[in-house]
Coordinates of C-alpha atoms and ligand atoms in Angstrom, one line a residue:
X1 CA 0.1 -0.2 0.0
X2 CA 0.7 3.6 -0.5
X3 CA 2.6 5.2 2.6
X4 CA 1.3 8.7 3.8
X5 CA 2.8 11.1 4.5
X6 CA 1.5 12.6 8.0
X7 CA 0.8 15.7 6.0
X8 CA -1.7 14.1 3.4
X9 CA -3.2 11.9 6.9
X10 CA -4.0 15.1 8.5
X11 CA -5.5 17.2 5.6
X12 CA -7.5 13.6 4.5
X13 CA -11.2 14.3 4.5
X14 CA -12.0 10.3 4.5
X15 CA -11.8 8.4 7.8
X16 CA -12.2 4.4 7.8
X17 CA -10.4 3.5 5.4
X18 CA -6.1 1.7 5.9
X19 CA -3.2 3.8 6.0
X20 CA 0.6 3.7 6.1
X21 CA 2.6 5.7 7.5
X22 CA 6.9 6.0 8.2
X23 CA 7.6 8.8 10.5
X24 CA 9.7 9.4 14.2
X25 CA 8.2 9.2 17.0
X26 CA 8.1 12.0 19.4
X27 CA 6.6 10.9 21.7
X28 CA 5.0 8.0 23.7
X29 CA 2.0 7.9 26.6
X30 CA 0.1 6.0 28.4
X31 CA 1.9 2.8 26.3
X32 CA -0.9 3.8 24.3
X33 CA -1.0 6.8 21.8
X34 CA 2.4 7.9 19.4
X35 CA 2.9 11.5 18.9
X36 CA 4.4 10.5 15.5
X37 CA 6.9 12.6 13.0
X38 CA 8.0 13.0 9.2
X39 CA 8.8 16.2 8.6
X40 CA 6.0 16.8 6.2
X41 CA 4.9 19.1 8.9
X42 CA 4.7 20.6 11.4
X43 CA 1.5 18.6 13.1
X44 CA 2.4 15.2 14.8
X45 CA -0.3 12.9 13.6
X46 CA -1.9 10.0 16.8
X47 CA -1.8 6.7 16.5
X48 CA -3.3 4.8 19.0
X49 CA -1.8 1.5 19.9
X50 CA -3.9 -1.2 20.8
X51 CA -1.5 -1.8 24.2
X52 CA -3.4 -4.9 25.5
X53 CA -2.4 -7.0 22.6
X54 CA 1.1 -5.5 21.9
X55 CA 3.6 -7.4 22.8
X56 CA 5.2 -5.9 25.8
X57 CA 9.3 -6.3 24.3
X58 CA 8.0 -4.2 20.8
X59 CA 6.5 -1.2 23.5
X60 CA 9.3 -1.3 25.7
X61 CA 11.2 0.2 21.5
X62 CA 9.2 2.5 20.5
X63 CA 11.2 5.2 22.1
X64 CA 11.5 9.5 21.2
X65 CA 13.1 9.0 18.4
X66 CA 12.4 5.7 16.6
X67 CA 11.8 5.3 13.1
X68 CA 8.7 2.8 12.8
X69 CA 6.4 1.8 10.5
X70 CA 2.6 1.9 11.6
X71 CA -0.1 0.4 9.9
X72 CA -4.0 0.6 10.5
X73 CA -7.3 2.7 10.5
X74 CA -7.6 6.5 10.3
X75 CA -10.2 7.4 12.5
X76 CA -11.9 10.6 13.8
X77 CA -9.8 11.4 16.5
X78 CA -11.8 11.5 20.0
X79 CA -8.6 13.4 21.7
X80 CA -8.8 17.0 21.2
X81 CA -6.3 18.9 19.0
X82 CA -6.5 16.9 15.9
X83 CA -9.5 15.8 13.2
X84 CA -7.9 12.9 12.7
X85 CA -5.7 9.8 14.0
X86 CA -4.3 6.3 13.5
X87 CA -5.5 3.1 15.0
X88 CA -2.7 1.5 15.1
X89 CA -2.8 -2.2 13.8
X90 CA 0.8 -3.4 12.9
X91 CA 4.0 -1.7 14.4
X92 CA 7.4 -2.3 12.9
X93 CA 9.9 -0.6 14.3
X94 CA 13.2 0.4 11.6
X95 CA 15.2 1.9 14.0
X96 CA 15.5 2.4 17.3
X97 CA 16.7 5.2 19.4
X98 CA 18.3 4.8 22.5
X99 CA 16.1 6.6 25.4
X100 CA 19.0 7.0 27.5
X101 CA 21.5 8.6 24.5
X102 CA 18.8 9.9 22.5
X103 CA 19.5 14.4 22.2
X104 CA 16.8 15.3 21.1
X105 CA 14.2 15.1 24.6
X106 CA 10.5 16.4 24.6
X107 CA 11.6 19.2 26.1
X108 CA 12.9 23.0 25.7
X109 CA 16.6 22.4 24.5
X110 CA 18.5 25.7 24.4
X111 CA 19.6 27.4 20.8
X112 CA 23.5 26.8 21.8
X113 CA 22.7 22.8 22.3
X114 CA 21.3 22.2 20.0
X115 CA 23.6 24.0 17.2
X116 CA 26.2 21.9 19.0
X117 CA 23.5 19.0 17.5
X118 CA 23.0 20.5 14.6
X119 CA 22.7 16.9 12.8
X120 CA 19.6 16.3 14.4
X121 CA 18.3 19.4 15.8
X122 CA 15.2 19.9 12.6
X123 CA 13.6 16.7 14.6
X124 CA 12.7 19.7 16.8
X125 CA 9.9 22.1 16.1
X126 CA 11.7 24.9 16.3
X127 CA 13.7 23.4 13.6
X128 CA 12.1 22.0 10.4
X129 CA 10.0 24.7 10.5
X130 CA 12.7 27.0 10.0
X131 CA 14.2 24.9 7.5
X132 CA 10.7 24.6 5.1
X133 CA 10.5 28.4 5.4
X134 CA 14.0 28.5 4.3
X135 CA 12.8 26.0 1.7
X136 CA 9.9 28.0 0.7
X137 CA 11.5 30.9 0.3
X138 CA 14.3 29.7 -1.7
X139 CA 10.7 28.4 -3.9
X140 CA 9.4 31.0 -4.0
X141 CA 12.7 33.4 -5.2
X142 CA 12.5 31.2 -8.2
X143 CA 9.4 31.5 -9.0
X144 CA 9.8 35.8 -8.6
X145 CA 12.4 36.0 -11.4
X146 CA 10.8 33.4 -13.8
X147 CA 7.5 35.4 -13.7
X148 CA 9.5 37.9 -14.3
X149 CA 11.7 37.7 -17.3
X150 CA 15.0 36.3 -15.5
X151 CA 17.7 34.1 -16.3
X152 CA 19.4 31.3 -13.8
X153 CA 22.2 32.2 -14.2
X154 CA 25.3 30.0 -12.6
X155 CA 28.4 32.1 -11.3
X156 CA 31.9 30.8 -10.4
X157 CA 32.5 29.7 -7.0
X158 CA 36.0 29.7 -7.5
X159 CA 37.7 32.9 -8.9
X160 CA 41.3 35.5 -9.2
X161 CA 39.1 38.9 -8.8
X162 CA 37.8 40.2 -5.2
X163 CA 34.4 41.7 -6.3
X164 CA 34.3 43.6 -3.5
X165 CA 37.6 45.0 -3.3
X166 CA 37.4 44.3 0.8
X167 CA 40.1 41.6 0.5
X168 CA 38.5 39.1 2.8
X169 CA 38.9 36.3 0.4
X170 CA 39.4 32.6 1.2
X171 CA 42.1 31.0 -0.7
X172 CA 41.8 27.9 -3.0
X173 CA 45.5 26.8 -3.9
X174 CA 46.8 23.1 -3.5
X175 CA 50.7 24.4 -2.9
X176 CA 52.3 22.5 -0.2
X177 CA 51.4 25.1 2.6
X178 CA 54.3 24.2 3.9
X179 CA 57.3 24.6 1.1
X180 CA 55.1 26.2 -1.5
X181 CA 57.7 27.7 -4.5
X182 CA 59.0 31.4 -4.2
X183 CA 59.3 33.7 -6.9
X184 CA 62.4 35.8 -6.8
X185 CA 61.4 38.5 -5.0
X186 CA 60.7 35.7 -2.7
X187 CA 57.0 35.6 -2.3
X188 CA 54.8 32.2 -3.2
X189 CA 54.3 31.4 -6.9
X190 CA 51.1 31.5 -7.5
X191 CA 51.5 30.8 -11.5
X192 CA 53.3 27.6 -10.3
X193 CA 50.1 26.5 -8.3
X194 CA 46.7 24.6 -9.4
X195 CA 44.9 27.6 -11.8
X196 CA 48.2 29.3 -12.9
X197 CA 47.1 32.6 -10.3
X198 CA 45.8 33.4 -7.1
X199 CA 42.5 32.0 -6.6
X200 CA 39.6 32.1 -4.2
X201 CA 36.4 31.7 -3.4
X202 CA 33.8 34.6 -4.6
X203 CA 32.3 36.8 -2.1
X204 CA 29.9 37.2 -4.5
X205 CA 28.8 36.6 -8.2
X206 CA 28.0 39.5 -9.5
X207 CA 31.2 41.3 -11.7
X208 CA 30.2 37.7 -13.4
X209 CA 26.4 39.0 -13.4
X210 CA 26.6 41.9 -15.0
X211 CA 28.2 40.4 -18.3
X212 CA 25.0 37.9 -19.3
X213 CA 23.1 40.9 -18.0
X214 CA 25.1 42.9 -20.7
X215 CA 23.7 40.2 -23.5
X216 CA 20.7 38.4 -22.1
X217 CA 19.2 42.0 -20.2
X218 CA 17.4 40.5 -16.8
X219 CA 19.3 38.1 -15.2
X220 CA 19.3 36.6 -11.3
X221 CA 22.5 33.8 -9.5
X222 CA 21.7 32.8 -6.4
X223 CA 24.4 30.4 -5.2
X224 CA 26.8 30.2 -2.5
X225 CA 29.2 33.0 -1.2
X226 CA 31.8 32.8 0.7
X227 CA 34.0 36.1 3.4
X228 CA 36.8 35.8 5.3
X229 CA 35.7 38.3 8.0
X230 CA 36.7 37.7 11.2
X231 CA 33.0 39.2 12.5
X232 CA 32.0 36.3 14.9
X233 CA 28.2 38.4 15.0
X234 CA 24.9 37.4 15.2
X235 CA 24.8 38.4 11.6
X236 CA 27.3 37.3 9.9
X237 CA 28.7 34.1 8.4
X238 CA 31.4 32.8 6.1
X239 CA 29.7 31.1 3.8
X240 CA 26.4 32.3 2.9
X241 CA 23.6 32.1 0.4
X242 CA 23.3 35.2 -1.6
X243 CA 20.6 36.5 -4.5
X244 CA 22.5 39.2 -6.6
X245 CA 20.0 40.0 -9.8
X246 CA 21.4 42.2 -12.5
X247 CA 19.3 44.2 -15.1
X248 CA 20.5 46.2 -17.9
X249 CA 19.0 49.4 -18.8
X250 CA 17.9 50.1 -15.9
X251 CA 19.1 53.0 -13.0
X252 CA 19.0 53.3 -9.6
X253 CA 15.1 53.6 -9.4
X254 CA 14.4 50.6 -11.0
X255 CA 16.1 48.5 -9.0
X256 CA 14.9 50.1 -5.6
X257 CA 11.3 49.4 -7.2
X258 CA 12.8 45.5 -8.1
X259 CA 13.7 45.2 -4.9
X260 CA 10.9 46.2 -2.8
X261 CA 8.7 44.3 -5.0
X262 CA 10.6 41.1 -4.9
X263 CA 10.9 41.0 -0.9
X264 CA 7.2 41.3 -1.2
X265 CA 6.8 38.9 -3.2
X266 CA 8.5 36.2 -1.2
X267 CA 7.0 37.1 1.9
X268 CA 3.5 36.5 0.1
X269 CA 4.6 33.4 -1.0
X270 CA 5.7 32.2 2.6
X271 CA 2.2 33.6 4.7
X272 CA 0.4 32.4 1.5
X273 CA 1.9 28.8 1.9
X274 CA 3.5 28.4 5.0
X275 CA 0.7 29.5 8.1
X276 CA 1.4 26.4 10.1
X277 CA 4.8 26.8 10.3
X278 CA 4.9 30.8 10.3
X279 CA 1.9 29.9 13.7
X280 CA 4.0 28.0 15.5
X281 CA 6.9 30.6 15.2
X282 CA 5.0 33.2 15.7
X283 CA 3.5 31.3 19.5
X284 CA 7.5 30.8 19.9
X285 CA 8.6 34.4 19.4
X286 CA 5.6 34.5 22.0
X287 CA 7.2 33.4 24.6
X288 CA 9.9 33.8 24.6
X289 CA 9.3 37.7 25.3
X290 CA 7.4 36.2 28.1
X291 CA 11.0 36.3 29.9
X292 CA 12.9 39.3 28.3
X293 CA 12.2 43.0 30.0
X294 CA 9.1 45.2 28.2
X295 CA 11.8 46.9 25.6
X296 CA 13.7 44.1 24.5
X297 CA 10.3 42.6 23.0
X298 CA 8.5 42.4 19.6
X299 CA 6.2 45.1 19.3
X300 CA 4.4 43.4 16.3
X301 CA 4.1 39.2 16.2
X302 CA 5.7 37.5 13.7
X303 CA 2.8 37.1 10.5
X304 CA 1.9 40.8 11.8
X305 CA 5.4 41.9 10.8
X306 CA 5.6 40.6 7.6
X307 CA 2.5 42.0 6.5
X308 CA 3.2 45.0 7.6
X309 CA 6.1 44.9 5.3
X310 CA 4.2 43.5 2.5
X311 CA 1.5 46.0 2.9
X312 CA 3.5 49.3 3.0
X313 CA 6.5 51.0 0.9
X314 CA 9.9 51.0 2.1
X315 CA 10.9 54.6 2.7
X316 CA 13.4 56.2 0.4
X317 CA 15.6 58.0 2.4
X318 CA 19.4 59.7 0.9
X319 CA 22.2 59.0 2.6
X320 CA 22.7 63.1 3.0
X321 CA 19.3 63.1 4.5
X322 CA 19.9 59.6 7.5
X323 CA 23.1 61.4 8.4
X324 CA 21.4 65.1 9.5
X325 CA 18.8 62.3 11.0
X326 CA 21.1 60.9 13.1
X327 CA 23.0 63.4 14.2
X328 CA 20.2 65.3 15.8
X329 CA 19.1 61.9 17.2
X330 CA 18.2 61.2 21.1
X331 CA 21.7 59.0 21.3
X332 CA 23.7 60.9 19.4
X333 CA 23.4 64.4 21.2
X334 CA 23.2 61.8 24.6
X335 CA 26.8 60.2 23.1
X336 CA 24.9 57.1 23.2
X337 CA 25.7 56.1 20.1
X338 CA 29.3 53.8 20.6
X339 CA 30.4 55.1 17.1
X340 CA 29.2 59.8 16.8
X341 CA 28.1 61.0 13.7
X342 CA 29.3 63.6 13.8
X343 CA 30.0 64.7 9.8
X344 CA 29.0 63.9 6.7
X345 CA 31.0 60.3 5.4
X346 CA 30.9 58.6 8.5
X347 CA 30.4 54.5 7.5
X348 CA 26.8 54.0 9.3
X349 CA 27.2 51.1 12.0
X350 CA 24.5 48.6 12.5
X351 CA 23.0 50.6 15.6
X352 CA 23.1 54.2 13.0
X353 CA 21.1 51.3 10.7
X354 CA 18.4 49.5 13.1
X355 CA 18.1 53.3 15.2
X356 CA 16.4 54.5 11.9
X357 CA 14.4 51.2 11.0
X358 CA 13.6 50.7 14.5
X359 CA 12.8 54.1 16.4
X360 CA 12.8 56.7 13.7
X361 CA 11.1 55.4 10.3
X362 CA 9.9 52.4 12.1
X363 CA 9.7 50.5 8.7
X364 CA 11.6 49.4 6.2
X365 CA 14.3 52.3 4.6
X366 CA 16.0 52.2 0.9
X367 CA 18.9 54.4 2.2
X368 CA 20.4 55.6 -1.8
X369 CA 23.4 57.6 -2.8
X370 CA 26.5 56.7 -0.1
X371 CA 29.0 59.1 0.1
X372 CA 31.9 57.4 -2.5
X373 CA 35.0 55.8 -0.4
X374 CA 32.6 54.2 1.6
X375 CA 31.3 51.8 -1.1
X376 CA 32.9 49.1 -3.9
X377 CA 35.1 50.1 -6.4
X378 CA 32.2 50.0 -9.6
X379 CA 29.4 52.4 -7.9
X380 CA 28.4 55.1 -10.7
X381 CA 29.8 58.4 -9.8
X382 CA 26.3 60.6 -9.3
X383 CA 27.2 64.3 -11.0
X384 CA 28.2 65.5 -7.4
X385 CA 31.2 63.7 -7.8
X386 CA 31.3 63.2 -4.0
X387 CA 28.5 60.1 -3.8
X388 CA 27.5 56.9 -5.7
X389 CA 24.5 55.9 -6.4
X390 CA 24.5 52.8 -4.2
X391 CA 21.0 51.7 -2.0
X392 CA 21.3 49.3 0.7
X393 CA 18.0 47.8 2.1
X394 CA 17.6 47.9 6.3
X395 CA 15.2 46.0 8.0
X396 CA 14.0 45.8 11.5
X397 CA 15.4 43.6 13.8
X398 CA 18.2 42.4 10.6
X399 CA 19.6 45.9 9.9
X400 CA 20.8 45.9 6.5
X401 CA 19.7 42.9 4.1
X402 CA 20.1 44.7 1.2
X403 CA 23.3 46.0 -1.0
X404 CA 23.1 47.4 -4.4
X405 CA 24.1 50.3 -6.9
X406 CA 23.5 51.2 -10.6
X407 CA 27.0 50.5 -12.2
X408 CA 29.5 52.6 -13.3
X409 CA 28.5 52.3 -17.4
X410 CA 31.2 54.7 -18.3
X411 CA 34.8 53.6 -19.3
X412 CA 37.3 56.7 -18.1
X413 CA 35.5 56.7 -14.5
X414 CA 35.8 53.4 -14.0
X415 CA 39.4 53.5 -15.1
X416 CA 40.3 56.3 -13.3
X417 CA 38.2 54.5 -10.1
X418 CA 40.1 51.8 -10.7
X419 CA 43.8 52.9 -10.5
X420 CA 42.5 55.4 -7.1
X421 CA 42.7 52.4 -5.4
X422 CA 45.1 50.0 -7.0
X423 CA 42.9 47.9 -8.8
X424 CA 45.2 46.5 -11.5
X425 CA 43.5 46.3 -15.6
X426 CA 44.7 43.0 -15.8
X427 CA 42.6 41.6 -13.6
X428 CA 39.3 43.1 -14.4
X429 CA 39.8 43.7 -18.2
X430 CA 37.2 41.3 -19.2
X431 CA 34.7 44.1 -17.1
X432 CA 36.1 46.5 -18.7
X433 CA 35.4 44.8 -22.1
X434 CA 31.9 45.4 -21.5
X435 CA 32.0 49.4 -21.0
X436 CA 33.6 49.1 -24.5
X437 CA 31.4 47.2 -26.5
X438 CA 28.3 48.3 -26.3
X439 CA 27.9 49.7 -22.3
X440 CA 24.4 50.8 -20.3
X441 CA 23.0 51.9 -17.9
X442 CA 22.7 48.5 -15.4
X443 CA 21.9 48.1 -12.5
X444 CA 21.6 44.8 -9.5
X445 CA 21.9 44.4 -5.8
X446 CA 22.0 41.4 -3.6
X447 CA 19.9 40.2 -1.1
X448 CA 21.7 37.6 1.9
X449 CA 19.3 34.7 1.7
X450 CA 20.2 34.3 5.7
X451 CA 19.1 37.1 6.8
X452 CA 16.2 37.1 4.7
X453 CA 15.2 33.8 6.4
X454 CA 16.1 35.7 9.9
X455 CA 13.2 38.0 9.4
X456 CA 11.7 35.5 8.2
X457 CA 11.4 33.2 11.2
X458 CA 11.9 35.6 13.5
X459 CA 15.3 33.7 14.9
X460 CA 17.7 36.1 16.2
X461 CA 20.7 34.4 16.0
X462 CA 22.2 33.5 11.8
X463 CA 23.6 30.4 13.2
X464 CA 20.2 29.1 13.5
X465 CA 18.9 29.7 9.9
X466 CA 20.9 27.8 7.6
X467 CA 21.6 24.1 7.9
X468 CA 24.9 24.0 8.9
X469 CA 27.0 27.7 10.3
X470 CA 30.3 28.2 9.3
X471 CA 32.3 30.6 11.2
X472 CA 35.7 31.9 12.9
X473 CA 37.3 29.2 14.5
X474 CA 33.8 26.5 13.5
X475 CA 33.3 23.9 9.9
X476 CA 32.3 20.8 11.8
X477 CA 30.0 18.7 10.2
Ligands
4AD501 O1 26.4 44.4 0.9 P1 27.1 43.2 0.3 O2 28.6 42.7 0.0 O3 27.2 43.7 -1.3 C1 27.6 43.2 -3.0 O4 28.3 41.7 -2.1 C2 27.3 43.1 -4.2 N1 28.0 42.2 -5.2 C3 25.9 42.7 -4.1 C4 25.5 43.3 -5.5 O5 25.0 44.4 -6.0 N2 25.3 42.2 -6.1 O6 26.9 41.8 0.5 C5 25.1 42.0 0.0 C6 24.2 40.8 1.0 C7 24.4 42.2 2.6 O7 23.5 43.1 2.6 C8 23.8 40.7 4.1 O8 22.4 41.3 4.0 C9 24.7 40.1 3.2 O9 24.8 39.6 1.4 N3 25.7 39.6 3.8 C10 25.8 38.8 5.0 N4 25.1 37.7 5.0 C11 25.9 36.8 6.1 N5 27.0 37.0 6.0 C12 28.0 38.0 5.9 N6 29.2 37.9 6.0 C13 27.1 39.0 4.6 N7 28.0 39.5 4.0 C14 26.8 40.3 3.6
MG502 MG1 26.7 45.9 1.8

């Protein structure tokens, strides 16, 4: 007979039929009631065991964590909280689980403990909900781009160029670390390395995506990116996934419109398709908030917060306006910011971004036209020659979630900029070629996927929204 999923059984209208289901025991109560979960939904199906006619040795093996195969009849449930249940007629233990040793006991575990047991943490409601939402969001992202005429492009993971110019790259090398070949100057001779030159893991697929935008028109990438920055925060990973659309003939205003429409669309998708998981995470957050001081509690529930983003316009504010607001803000005047804002040109820290979003505007904010010298080399210089056509999207509770820009399409300006920053033209000859042959206005942005999943699930630490987080000093699993 067909094995049904728990999700199928729970939504089935017809009862008194024979069914089969496989899953893992969450709890076994009173030698009678198995709460069974198979990952298809956050909800368990109750399977009722006829314990009087079941071998005692078998009953002992029905323990939390065990994998079981249950045959029986789907009936209307007598109990509260569920419409149907399975009257089990046969139970087969597929895999035992030692109840003393199994780490995931049916009680509340700390997120830290579960991070150490990341291979088992999706057997909890919290992590199964988060990872189903992660999957659903990535589907929604592909769906959005597909429906809007974008091509999915796979940019290389190993690259010779530093797209962000920040020098935070992991080297890819097969040279003998103990005894590398040296050149005449005594430096490591990378011409003898596997790729014949210094190579790294990519920090962004943008530069390659630009080449495809300038022929296919609208493209996007969705892949892993790697940054060797030593920031141990709740919002940084060394390996994270990024979505990067890139569009020919689109300016910065178009870029903002695209980003806003895109974010709203993917969040609407989960509001419609992941109701059970969101309801669970919402309750989780409400419970968590009870143990926090009033000032740190969430003002909106999780679904209210998602709805709010979907239903309201993002506030568009120039960097210059933002600096004025920050300079005159209470925390700046009372010296509450760690980094005080004194003058135009200051780089914004996460405390400033969060002030703007959470205290001042109280909605998602798009900051644009940043000072040229705090942004990457490829951004389009404005007529004022001081600012560039950059944009960052800031979200409540997250801070920067998107970074993007209109790209410098003028060959001479780009060359000057690269020279000023000591970026050799030989390294990016192909990037410069785009400005020689049919150059045009074009723009794009990068969305940090894990930051989006944090926002969508209400999880407070980025390590809890990716299956196996990579952070400084940590690459377990
Ligand atoms: O602002 P970033 O560095 O922009 C770029 O990489 C551009 N090349 C994107 C483009 O225009 N195509 O990174 C984009 C986003 C950030 O806004 C943030 O959400 C996320 O990537 N991000 C990180 N997420 C997790 N861990 C890190 N270490 C991250 N660094 C950036
Ligand atoms: Mg950025």
